[in-house]
Amino acid sequence: MSENLIGYIDDQGNILDTQTAGENCTATPIEYDNSEQALEIVRHSTAHLMAQAITELYPNSQFFVGPVVDEGFYYDFRIDEQIGENDLKGIEKKMKELIKKKYKIEKYEISKEEALVKFANDDLKLKVMERITDDTLSIYKQGDFEDLCRGPHVPALRFLHNFKLTRVAGAYLGGDEKAEMLTRIYGIAFADKESLKAHMTMLEEAKKRDHRKIGAEMNLFMFDEESGAGLPFWMPQGAKLRAKLEDILHKAHRVRGYEPVRGPEILKADMWRTSGHYACYGENMYLTTIDEQEYGIKPMNCIGHIQIFKQTQKSYRDLPVKFYEYGVVHRHEKSGVLHGLLRVREFTQDDAHIFCAPDQIATEVIDVVEFVDSVMKLFGFEYTMEVATKPEKAIGEDAVWELATQGLKDALTENKLPFTIDEGGGAFYGPKIDVKITDALGRKWQCGTIQVDFNLPERFGVEYVAEDNTRKQPVMIHRAILGSFERFIAILVEHYAGEFPFFLAPTQVIFVPISESHVAYAKALKKTLMLEGIDSEVYDKNDSLNKRIRTAEKQRVPYVVIVGDEEVQGNSVAIRNRRTREQYNLTQDEFMVELTQQLQEGKI
RNA sequence: GCCCAUAUGGCUCAGGGGUAGAGCACUUCCUUGGUAAGGAAGAGGUCGUGAGUUCAAGUCUCACUAUGGGCUCCA
């Protein structure tokens, strides 16, 4: 048996550990390295080692489950003491001591009846067993420590040297909000020191890109304790960035046949009763009373668009009607989930509703998918699509749901677009395609969404005059490309680490005049640029030239332009490339051509 | 909402029962400099909010608010 053998993988792709496989196993061996299978075994065993260390340090602890997850492993447990981040070092130290004891990891099997007796005093283990249907259970033992576990595990503790406990958190038992809160410790493990170090470095780098940190550094947005949680303020730099994004999207909507509309922020509660929001989404809505009538602040923009559609009679010739709005919505998110701009209580959706005939659904959905694709390509985002089906809280007939869900799947399948299924993840009024993009920290965020809805048109009596002069009901497709400006900008900030492409940068050019006599020239250029829709600043503060260049360089601005006697005389500019620190000169005309070309890149 | 942690000038942080410090940023003045920090002076904080303990509270206790890491949910 190889020194580095830690398990096997069988024909079905299942991992067998050496304890289970025994001698002379013929399945494909798994060596101790950073392969997916090897790390699964290593991380699972590290979770057990952590549990053993916690048991020695805090003897009254009881353990629930300790699985391997995308980002490492965790173990949930109940403990009398309070554990904080500061205690992790102590647990790590104990783990290292245990490794030195060179325990073997042994496995034995017992019947479920035996197990129920063995763990009779451990209600958490009993809870674990409730989920297991097998009659035979396996126990893994290292030193005095035993744990009910399905495995797989490494053969000995010596394979567990390269780990790090990363954070402490609370977690509901079984993920149930009403259940007891257990303590959870997360950790990560690799087969070698270098990989562990690289992983920790990657986390550090990701932290530097955090949109909350860069947002503060670049004065993009802020939150204010006195004003309330989850309510973002856009400062001038952030507002300029956002305006540019809005402008790009305005044009993109118009060329695709969308018409701008705008509905009120607040509507009578009866409208929300009709729509079903009151019943299905009411707990997330802000309600108020005006002249003894109940009103609700909109959490979605659908109703406004429906009322506008209904205002004039529509013919089949008018379809599809596409309304879009940068709709400000308010939702009562739980205080604990608020997270920078990624999760807020007031945000603006790039929302649109397409009213079309049922036989137009497939074409319209594909058009939206194309729209999503061009936006994602513009920013260089990878994304995945997911079809979400009927949730528990829902309105409408099952048959209608089935029809709409199939319509979405067909549209994607016919165009050979890959997708996964999210069972029960749909909106309460219809199934949807979610577009998820990955941020700099590897987290996936739902941004775009395409939802087919037969229910709201029915509830609001929306209709059009068909070819045979009868009244028919249109289908509504709800869709957003960015999802919300807040979330999308957060992801953009992290994606670009604040170094936005020219067409998005809040300040696109900084002029540094060499001395006071060149300020007027710089200011004239600034005005010329502004007329072309380009934002620039003139750094004419009473600081040394070097200081002003340094300050300008630190601003993550695409162009730093130096102007002195030579430039004034030659009607030119000296451009500094912020990355290479190289300089080149252009005439004013060449400069304007270069900048307007870069603006063009933002057109989709 | 729940578990844990954190909260000191605009920002980053030090100080740990005897009434506040640094660097950067900011203001003014000198310096007019050709590619990453010129010099001097100055202003700015009742130490998140409210109670309590104490002769005395940024400092200890409690509550609240906000933020961070998770659970859950979602754009």
PDB file of N, CA, C and O (backbone and C1' of nucleotides) in Angstrom, chain B residues 28-62:
ATOM      1  P     U B  28      -7.868  77.381   2.266  1.00  0.00           P
ATOM      2  O5'   U B  28      -6.789  78.194   3.119  1.00  0.00           O
ATOM      3  C5'   U B  28      -7.180  79.334   3.892  1.00  0.00           C
ATOM      4  C4'   U B  28      -6.003  79.841   4.673  1.00  0.00           C
ATOM      5  C3'   U B  28      -4.737  80.102   3.859  1.00  0.00           C
ATOM      6  O3'   U B  28      -4.778  81.362   3.216  1.00  0.00           O
ATOM      7  C1'   U B  28      -4.170  78.883   5.794  1.00  0.00           C
ATOM      8  P     C B  29      -3.955  81.596   1.860  1.00  0.00           P
ATOM      9  O5'   C B  29      -2.448  81.685   2.376  1.00  0.00           O
ATOM     10  C5'   C B  29      -2.008  82.810   3.159  1.00  0.00           C
ATOM     11  C4'   C B  29      -0.630  82.545   3.705  1.00  0.00           C
ATOM     12  C3'   C B  29       0.452  82.245   2.679  1.00  0.00           C
ATOM     13  O3'   C B  29       0.957  83.422   2.079  1.00  0.00           O
ATOM     14  C1'   C B  29       0.611  80.684   4.448  1.00  0.00           C
ATOM     15  P     C B  30       1.588  83.349   0.591  1.00  0.00           P
ATOM     16  O5'   C B  30       2.966  82.597   0.845  1.00  0.00           O
ATOM     17  C5'   C B  30       4.029  83.249   1.543  1.00  0.00           C
ATOM     18  C4'   C B  30       5.193  82.293   1.712  1.00  0.00           C
ATOM     19  C3'   C B  30       5.747  81.696   0.423  1.00  0.00           C
ATOM     20  O3'   C B  30       6.638  82.583  -0.234  1.00  0.00           O
ATOM     21  C1'   C B  30       5.489  79.989   2.029  1.00  0.00           C
ATOM     22  P     U B  31       6.752  82.515  -1.839  1.00  0.00           P
ATOM     23  O5'   U B  31       7.154  80.996  -2.132  1.00  0.00           O
ATOM     24  C5'   U B  31       8.498  80.544  -1.946  1.00  0.00           C
ATOM     25  C4'   U B  31       8.605  79.079  -2.295  1.00  0.00           C
ATOM     26  C3'   U B  31       8.217  78.723  -3.731  1.00  0.00           C
ATOM     27  O3'   U B  31       9.266  78.952  -4.649  1.00  0.00           O
ATOM     28  C1'   U B  31       7.164  77.222  -2.245  1.00  0.00           C
ATOM     29  P     U B  32       8.890  79.653  -6.043  1.00  0.00           P
ATOM     30  O5'   U B  32       8.039  78.567  -6.834  1.00  0.00           O
ATOM     31  C5'   U B  32       8.650  77.423  -7.423  1.00  0.00           C
ATOM     32  C4'   U B  32       7.868  77.013  -8.659  1.00  0.00           C
ATOM     33  C3'   U B  32       7.890  78.056  -9.786  1.00  0.00           C
ATOM     34  O3'   U B  32       7.967  77.402 -11.040  1.00  0.00           O
ATOM     35  C1'   U B  32       5.662  77.594  -9.145  1.00  0.00           C
ATOM     36  P     G B  33       9.304  76.815 -11.615  1.00  0.00           P
ATOM     37  O5'   G B  33       9.188  75.279 -11.207  1.00  0.00           O
ATOM     38  C5'   G B  33      10.336  74.593 -10.714  1.00  0.00           C
ATOM     39  C4'   G B  33       9.878  73.323 -10.071  1.00  0.00           C
ATOM     40  C3'   G B  33       9.334  72.292 -11.069  1.00  0.00           C
ATOM     41  O3'   G B  33      10.379  71.465 -11.542  1.00  0.00           O
ATOM     42  C1'   G B  33       7.809  72.583  -9.277  1.00  0.00           C
ATOM     43  P     G B  34      10.636  71.316 -13.086  1.00  0.00           P
ATOM     44  O5'   G B  34       9.875  70.041 -13.648  1.00  0.00           O
ATOM     45  C5'   G B  34       8.898  69.357 -12.969  1.00  0.00           C
ATOM     46  C4'   G B  34       8.502  68.156 -13.779  1.00  0.00           C
ATOM     47  C3'   G B  34       9.611  67.419 -14.524  1.00  0.00           C
ATOM     48  O3'   G B  34       9.266  66.042 -14.545  1.00  0.00           O
ATOM     49  C1'   G B  34       7.996  68.212 -16.051  1.00  0.00           C
ATOM     50  P     U B  35      10.246  64.822 -14.277  1.00  0.00           P
ATOM     51  O5'   U B  35       9.332  63.771 -13.527  1.00  0.00           O
ATOM     52  C5'   U B  35       8.700  64.117 -12.284  1.00  0.00           C
ATOM     53  C4'   U B  35       7.440  63.307 -12.149  1.00  0.00           C
ATOM     54  C3'   U B  35       7.649  61.822 -12.434  1.00  0.00           C
ATOM     55  O3'   U B  35       6.821  61.099 -11.548  1.00  0.00           O
ATOM     56  C1'   U B  35       5.983  62.706 -13.847  1.00  0.00           C
ATOM     57  P     A B  36       7.333  59.967 -10.550  1.00  0.00           P
ATOM     58  O5'   A B  36       6.927  60.524  -9.124  1.00  0.00           O
ATOM     59  C5'   A B  36       5.672  61.129  -8.872  1.00  0.00           C
ATOM     60  C4'   A B  36       5.249  60.731  -7.482  1.00  0.00           C
ATOM     61  C3'   A B  36       6.303  59.969  -6.685  1.00  0.00           C
ATOM     62  O3'   A B  36       6.089  60.224  -5.310  1.00  0.00           O
ATOM     63  C1'   A B  36       4.426  58.609  -7.026  1.00  0.00           C
ATOM     64  P     A B  37       7.263  60.856  -4.407  1.00  0.00           P
ATOM     65  O5'   A B  37       6.648  62.192  -3.844  1.00  0.00           O
ATOM     66  C5'   A B  37       5.235  62.444  -3.884  1.00  0.00           C
ATOM     67  C4'   A B  37       4.849  63.281  -2.686  1.00  0.00           C
ATOM     68  C3'   A B  37       6.001  63.704  -1.772  1.00  0.00           C
ATOM     69  O3'   A B  37       5.592  64.864  -1.042  1.00  0.00           O
ATOM     70  C1'   A B  37       4.629  62.216  -0.620  1.00  0.00           C
ATOM     71  P     G B  38       5.661  66.303  -1.536  1.00  0.00           P
ATOM     72  O5'   G B  38       6.660  67.044  -0.535  1.00  0.00           O
ATOM     73  C5'   G B  38       8.044  66.739  -0.525  1.00  0.00           C
ATOM     74  C4'   G B  38       8.823  67.964  -0.136  1.00  0.00           C
ATOM     75  C3'   G B  38       8.370  68.607   1.190  1.00  0.00           C
ATOM     76  O3'   G B  38       8.942  67.979   2.310  1.00  0.00           O
ATOM     77  C1'   G B  38       8.546  70.262  -0.485  1.00  0.00           C
ATOM     78  P     G B  39       8.135  67.952   3.682  1.00  0.00           P
ATOM     79  O5'   G B  39       8.249  69.446   4.202  1.00  0.00           O
ATOM     80  C5'   G B  39       9.524  69.987   4.519  1.00  0.00           C
ATOM     81  C4'   G B  39       9.397  71.450   4.862  1.00  0.00           C
ATOM     82  C3'   G B  39       8.440  71.767   6.004  1.00  0.00           C
ATOM     83  O3'   G B  39       9.024  71.565   7.274  1.00  0.00           O
ATOM     84  C1'   G B  39       8.034  73.241   4.206  1.00  0.00           C
ATOM     85  P     A B  40       8.073  71.172   8.540  1.00  0.00           P
ATOM     86  O5'   A B  40       7.345  72.551   8.877  1.00  0.00           O
ATOM     87  C5'   A B  40       8.101  73.653   9.365  1.00  0.00           C
ATOM     88  C4'   A B  40       7.236  74.881   9.449  1.00  0.00           C
ATOM     89  C3'   A B  40       5.998  74.745  10.336  1.00  0.00           C
ATOM     90  O3'   A B  40       6.284  74.890  11.703  1.00  0.00           O
ATOM     91  C1'   A B  40       5.405  75.752   8.286  1.00  0.00           C
ATOM     92  P     A B  41       5.347  74.147  12.803  1.00  0.00           P
ATOM     93  O5'   A B  41       4.011  74.999  12.753  1.00  0.00           O
ATOM     94  C5'   A B  41       3.975  76.317  13.313  1.00  0.00           C
ATOM     95  C4'   A B  41       2.714  77.023  12.878  1.00  0.00           C
ATOM     96  C3'   A B  41       1.409  76.448  13.414  1.00  0.00           C
ATOM     97  O3'   A B  41       1.125  76.865  14.732  1.00  0.00           O
ATOM     98  C1'   A B  41       1.194  76.824  11.103  1.00  0.00           C
ATOM     99  P     G B  42       0.249  75.891  15.679  1.00  0.00           P
ATOM    100  O5'   G B  42      -1.188  75.864  14.975  1.00  0.00           O
ATOM    101  C5'   G B  42      -1.974  77.062  14.924  1.00  0.00           C
ATOM    102  C4'   G B  42      -3.198  76.833  14.071  1.00  0.00           C
ATOM    103  C3'   G B  42      -4.218  75.845  14.604  1.00  0.00           C
ATOM    104  O3'   G B  42      -5.036  76.423  15.594  1.00  0.00           O
ATOM    105  C1'   G B  42      -3.904  75.511  12.274  1.00  0.00           C
ATOM    106  P     A B  43      -5.771  75.502  16.687  1.00  0.00           P
ATOM    107  O5'   A B  43      -7.065  74.991  15.914  1.00  0.00           O
ATOM    108  C5'   A B  43      -8.058  75.924  15.470  1.00  0.00           C
ATOM    109  C4'   A B  43      -8.981  75.247  14.480  1.00  0.00           C
ATOM    110  C3'   A B  43      -9.685  74.003  15.019  1.00  0.00           C
ATOM    111  O3'   A B  43     -10.851  74.336  15.734  1.00  0.00           O
ATOM    112  C1'   A B  43      -8.738  73.520  12.920  1.00  0.00           C
ATOM    113  P     G B  44     -11.252  73.483  17.022  1.00  0.00           P
ATOM    114  O5'   G B  44     -11.735  72.105  16.398  1.00  0.00           O
ATOM    115  C5'   G B  44     -12.875  72.072  15.531  1.00  0.00           C
ATOM    116  C4'   G B  44     -12.951  70.742  14.843  1.00  0.00           C
ATOM    117  C3'   G B  44     -13.034  69.550  15.798  1.00  0.00           C
ATOM    118  O3'   G B  44     -14.373  69.310  16.186  1.00  0.00           O
ATOM    119  C1'   G B  44     -11.407  69.147  14.115  1.00  0.00           C
ATOM    120  P     G B  45     -14.787  69.254  17.721  1.00  0.00           P
ATOM    121  O5'   G B  45     -14.636  67.710  18.085  1.00  0.00           O
ATOM    122  C5'   G B  45     -15.339  66.706  17.316  1.00  0.00           C
ATOM    123  C4'   G B  45     -15.163  65.370  17.957  1.00  0.00           C
ATOM    124  C3'   G B  45     -15.557  65.284  19.427  1.00  0.00           C
ATOM    125  O3'   G B  45     -16.943  65.083  19.563  1.00  0.00           O
ATOM    126  C1'   G B  45     -13.535  64.090  18.997  1.00  0.00           C
ATOM    127  P     U B  46     -17.813  65.953  20.584  1.00  0.00           P
ATOM    128  O5'   U B  46     -17.805  65.139  21.954  1.00  0.00           O
ATOM    129  C5'   U B  46     -16.599  64.876  22.668  1.00  0.00           C
ATOM    130  C4'   U B  46     -16.936  64.658  24.110  1.00  0.00           C
ATOM    131  C3'   U B  46     -17.820  63.436  24.390  1.00  0.00           C
ATOM    132  O3'   U B  46     -17.104  62.224  24.412  1.00  0.00           O
ATOM    133  C1'   U B  46     -18.656  65.308  25.557  1.00  0.00           C
ATOM    134  P     C B  47     -17.910  60.860  24.779  1.00  0.00           P
ATOM    135  O5'   C B  47     -17.179  59.829  23.828  1.00  0.00           O
ATOM    136  C5'   C B  47     -17.411  59.833  22.420  1.00  0.00           C
ATOM    137  C4'   C B  47     -16.551  58.774  21.792  1.00  0.00           C
ATOM    138  C3'   C B  47     -16.769  57.386  22.388  1.00  0.00           C
ATOM    139  O3'   C B  47     -16.711  56.424  21.364  1.00  0.00           O
ATOM    140  C1'   C B  47     -14.519  58.071  22.706  1.00  0.00           C
ATOM    141  P     G B  48     -17.737  55.166  21.342  1.00  0.00           P
ATOM    142  O5'   G B  48     -19.112  55.692  20.711  1.00  0.00           O
ATOM    143  C5'   G B  48     -19.098  56.547  19.565  1.00  0.00           C
ATOM    144  C4'   G B  48     -20.481  56.586  18.986  1.00  0.00           C
ATOM    145  C3'   G B  48     -21.580  56.828  20.010  1.00  0.00           C
ATOM    146  O3'   G B  48     -21.789  58.203  20.224  1.00  0.00           O
ATOM    147  C1'   G B  48     -22.128  54.947  18.694  1.00  0.00           C
ATOM    148  P     U B  49     -22.143  58.744  21.700  1.00  0.00           P
ATOM    149  O5'   U B  49     -23.689  58.372  21.886  1.00  0.00           O
ATOM    150  C5'   U B  49     -24.675  58.912  21.022  1.00  0.00           C
ATOM    151  C4'   U B  49     -26.026  58.361  21.407  1.00  0.00           C
ATOM    152  C3'   U B  49     -26.326  58.355  22.901  1.00  0.00           C
ATOM    153  O3'   U B  49     -26.788  59.619  23.360  1.00  0.00           O
ATOM    154  C1'   U B  49     -26.849  56.242  22.029  1.00  0.00           C
ATOM    155  P     G B  50     -26.539  60.044  24.916  1.00  0.00           P
ATOM    156  O5'   G B  50     -27.468  59.061  25.750  1.00  0.00           O
ATOM    157  C5'   G B  50     -28.873  59.122  25.584  1.00  0.00           C
ATOM    158  C4'   G B  50     -29.522  58.041  26.402  1.00  0.00           C
ATOM    159  C3'   G B  50     -29.082  57.963  27.845  1.00  0.00           C
ATOM    160  O3'   G B  50     -29.705  58.948  28.643  1.00  0.00           O
ATOM    161  C1'   G B  50     -29.136  55.784  26.937  1.00  0.00           C
ATOM    162  P     A B  51     -29.239  59.128  30.182  1.00  0.00           P
ATOM    163  O5'   A B  51     -29.942  57.868  30.844  1.00  0.00           O
ATOM    164  C5'   A B  51     -29.615  57.515  32.166  1.00  0.00           C
ATOM    165  C4'   A B  51     -30.013  56.091  32.429  1.00  0.00           C
ATOM    166  C3'   A B  51     -29.262  55.484  33.603  1.00  0.00           C
ATOM    167  O3'   A B  51     -29.847  55.841  34.834  1.00  0.00           O
ATOM    168  C1'   A B  51     -29.077  54.042  31.772  1.00  0.00           C
ATOM    169  P     G B  52     -28.904  56.473  35.960  1.00  0.00           P
ATOM    170  O5'   G B  52     -28.147  55.182  36.518  1.00  0.00           O
ATOM    171  C5'   G B  52     -28.920  54.072  36.985  1.00  0.00           C
ATOM    172  C4'   G B  52     -28.068  52.842  37.079  1.00  0.00           C
ATOM    173  C3'   G B  52     -26.850  52.951  37.983  1.00  0.00           C
ATOM    174  O3'   G B  52     -27.182  52.825  39.344  1.00  0.00           O
ATOM    175  C1'   G B  52     -26.269  51.866  35.956  1.00  0.00           C
ATOM    176  P     U B  53     -26.275  53.519  40.462  1.00  0.00           P
ATOM    177  O5'   U B  53     -24.952  52.635  40.459  1.00  0.00           O
ATOM    178  C5'   U B  53     -24.986  51.275  40.887  1.00  0.00           C
ATOM    179  C4'   U B  53     -23.596  50.684  40.808  1.00  0.00           C
ATOM    180  C3'   U B  53     -22.514  51.516  41.473  1.00  0.00           C
ATOM    181  O3'   U B  53     -22.460  51.308  42.882  1.00  0.00           O
ATOM    182  C1'   U B  53     -21.784  50.844  39.331  1.00  0.00           C
ATOM    183  P     U B  54     -22.384  52.584  43.869  1.00  0.00           P
ATOM    184  O5'   U B  54     -20.932  53.174  43.593  1.00  0.00           O
ATOM    185  C5'   U B  54     -19.776  52.388  43.852  1.00  0.00           C
ATOM    186  C4'   U B  54     -18.558  53.092  43.299  1.00  0.00           C
ATOM    187  C3'   U B  54     -18.408  54.550  43.724  1.00  0.00           C
ATOM    188  O3'   U B  54     -17.836  54.665  45.018  1.00  0.00           O
ATOM    189  C1'   U B  54     -18.035  54.347  41.399  1.00  0.00           C
ATOM    190  P     C B  55     -18.462  55.762  46.035  1.00  0.00           P
ATOM    191  O5'   C B  55     -17.931  57.160  45.462  1.00  0.00           O
ATOM    192  C5'   C B  55     -18.566  58.373  45.870  1.00  0.00           C
ATOM    193  C4'   C B  55     -17.799  59.552  45.306  1.00  0.00           C
ATOM    194  C3'   C B  55     -17.541  59.488  43.810  1.00  0.00           C
ATOM    195  O3'   C B  55     -18.653  59.966  43.074  1.00  0.00           O
ATOM    196  C1'   C B  55     -15.529  60.003  44.911  1.00  0.00           C
ATOM    197  P     A B  56     -19.116  59.210  41.741  1.00  0.00           P
ATOM    198  O5'   A B  56     -17.843  59.400  40.792  1.00  0.00           O
ATOM    199  C5'   A B  56     -17.564  60.702  40.253  1.00  0.00           C
ATOM    200  C4'   A B  56     -16.282  60.653  39.460  1.00  0.00           C
ATOM    201  C3'   A B  56     -16.258  59.663  38.308  1.00  0.00           C
ATOM    202  O3'   A B  56     -16.879  60.206  37.166  1.00  0.00           O
ATOM    203  C1'   A B  56     -14.269  59.477  39.562  1.00  0.00           C
ATOM    204  P     A B  57     -17.714  59.259  36.160  1.00  0.00           P
ATOM    205  O5'   A B  57     -16.601  58.312  35.528  1.00  0.00           O
ATOM    206  C5'   A B  57     -15.556  58.823  34.702  1.00  0.00           C
ATOM    207  C4'   A B  57     -15.472  57.965  33.442  1.00  0.00           C
ATOM    208  C3'   A B  57     -16.740  58.004  32.600  1.00  0.00           C
ATOM    209  O3'   A B  57     -16.400  57.865  31.236  1.00  0.00           O
ATOM    210  C1'   A B  57     -16.353  55.803  33.359  1.00  0.00           C
ATOM    211  P     G B  58     -16.217  59.148  30.382  1.00  0.00           P
ATOM    212  O5'   G B  58     -16.202  58.441  28.946  1.00  0.00           O
ATOM    213  C5'   G B  58     -15.074  58.162  28.275  1.00  0.00           C
ATOM    214  C4'   G B  58     -15.309  57.044  27.284  1.00  0.00           C
ATOM    215  C3'   G B  58     -15.319  55.627  27.877  1.00  0.00           C
ATOM    216  O3'   G B  58     -16.628  55.216  28.219  1.00  0.00           O
ATOM    217  C1'   G B  58     -13.686  55.766  26.191  1.00  0.00           C
ATOM    218  P     U B  59     -16.914  53.755  28.968  1.00  0.00           P
ATOM    219  O5'   U B  59     -15.484  53.063  29.151  1.00  0.00           O
ATOM    220  C5'   U B  59     -15.185  51.863  28.452  1.00  0.00           C
ATOM    221  C4'   U B  59     -13.796  51.403  28.787  1.00  0.00           C
ATOM    222  C3'   U B  59     -13.692  50.614  30.094  1.00  0.00           C
ATOM    223  O3'   U B  59     -13.021  49.384  29.872  1.00  0.00           O
ATOM    224  C1'   U B  59     -12.133  52.427  30.069  1.00  0.00           C
ATOM    225  P     C B  60     -14.009  48.101  29.560  1.00  0.00           P
ATOM    226  O5'   C B  60     -14.725  47.839  30.963  1.00  0.00           O
ATOM    227  C5'   C B  60     -14.194  46.883  31.881  1.00  0.00           C
ATOM    228  C4'   C B  60     -15.162  46.703  33.019  1.00  0.00           C
ATOM    229  C3'   C B  60     -16.608  46.443  32.613  1.00  0.00           C
ATOM    230  O3'   C B  60     -16.833  45.082  32.297  1.00  0.00           O
ATOM    231  C1'   C B  60     -16.563  48.101  34.276  1.00  0.00           C
ATOM    232  P     U B  61     -17.917  44.633  31.168  1.00  0.00           P
ATOM    233  O5'   U B  61     -19.220  44.150  31.936  1.00  0.00           O
ATOM    234  C5'   U B  61     -19.431  44.339  33.308  1.00  0.00           C
ATOM    235  C4'   U B  61     -20.895  44.474  33.632  1.00  0.00           C
ATOM    236  C3'   U B  61     -21.890  44.461  32.479  1.00  0.00           C
ATOM    237  O3'   U B  61     -22.297  43.144  32.141  1.00  0.00           O
ATOM    238  C1'   U B  61     -22.310  46.347  33.821  1.00  0.00           C
ATOM    239  P     C B  62     -22.948  42.828  30.693  1.00  0.00           P
ATOM    240  O5'   C B  62     -24.357  43.590  30.739  1.00  0.00           O
ATOM    241  C5'   C B  62     -25.432  43.086  31.507  1.00  0.00           C
ATOM    242  C4'   C B  62     -26.610  44.032  31.416  1.00  0.00           C
ATOM    243  C3'   C B  62     -27.124  44.318  30.011  1.00  0.00           C
ATOM    244  O3'   C B  62     -27.971  43.298  29.532  1.00  0.00           O
ATOM    245  C1'   C B  62     -26.928  46.351  31.193  1.00  0.00           C
TER     246        C B  62
END
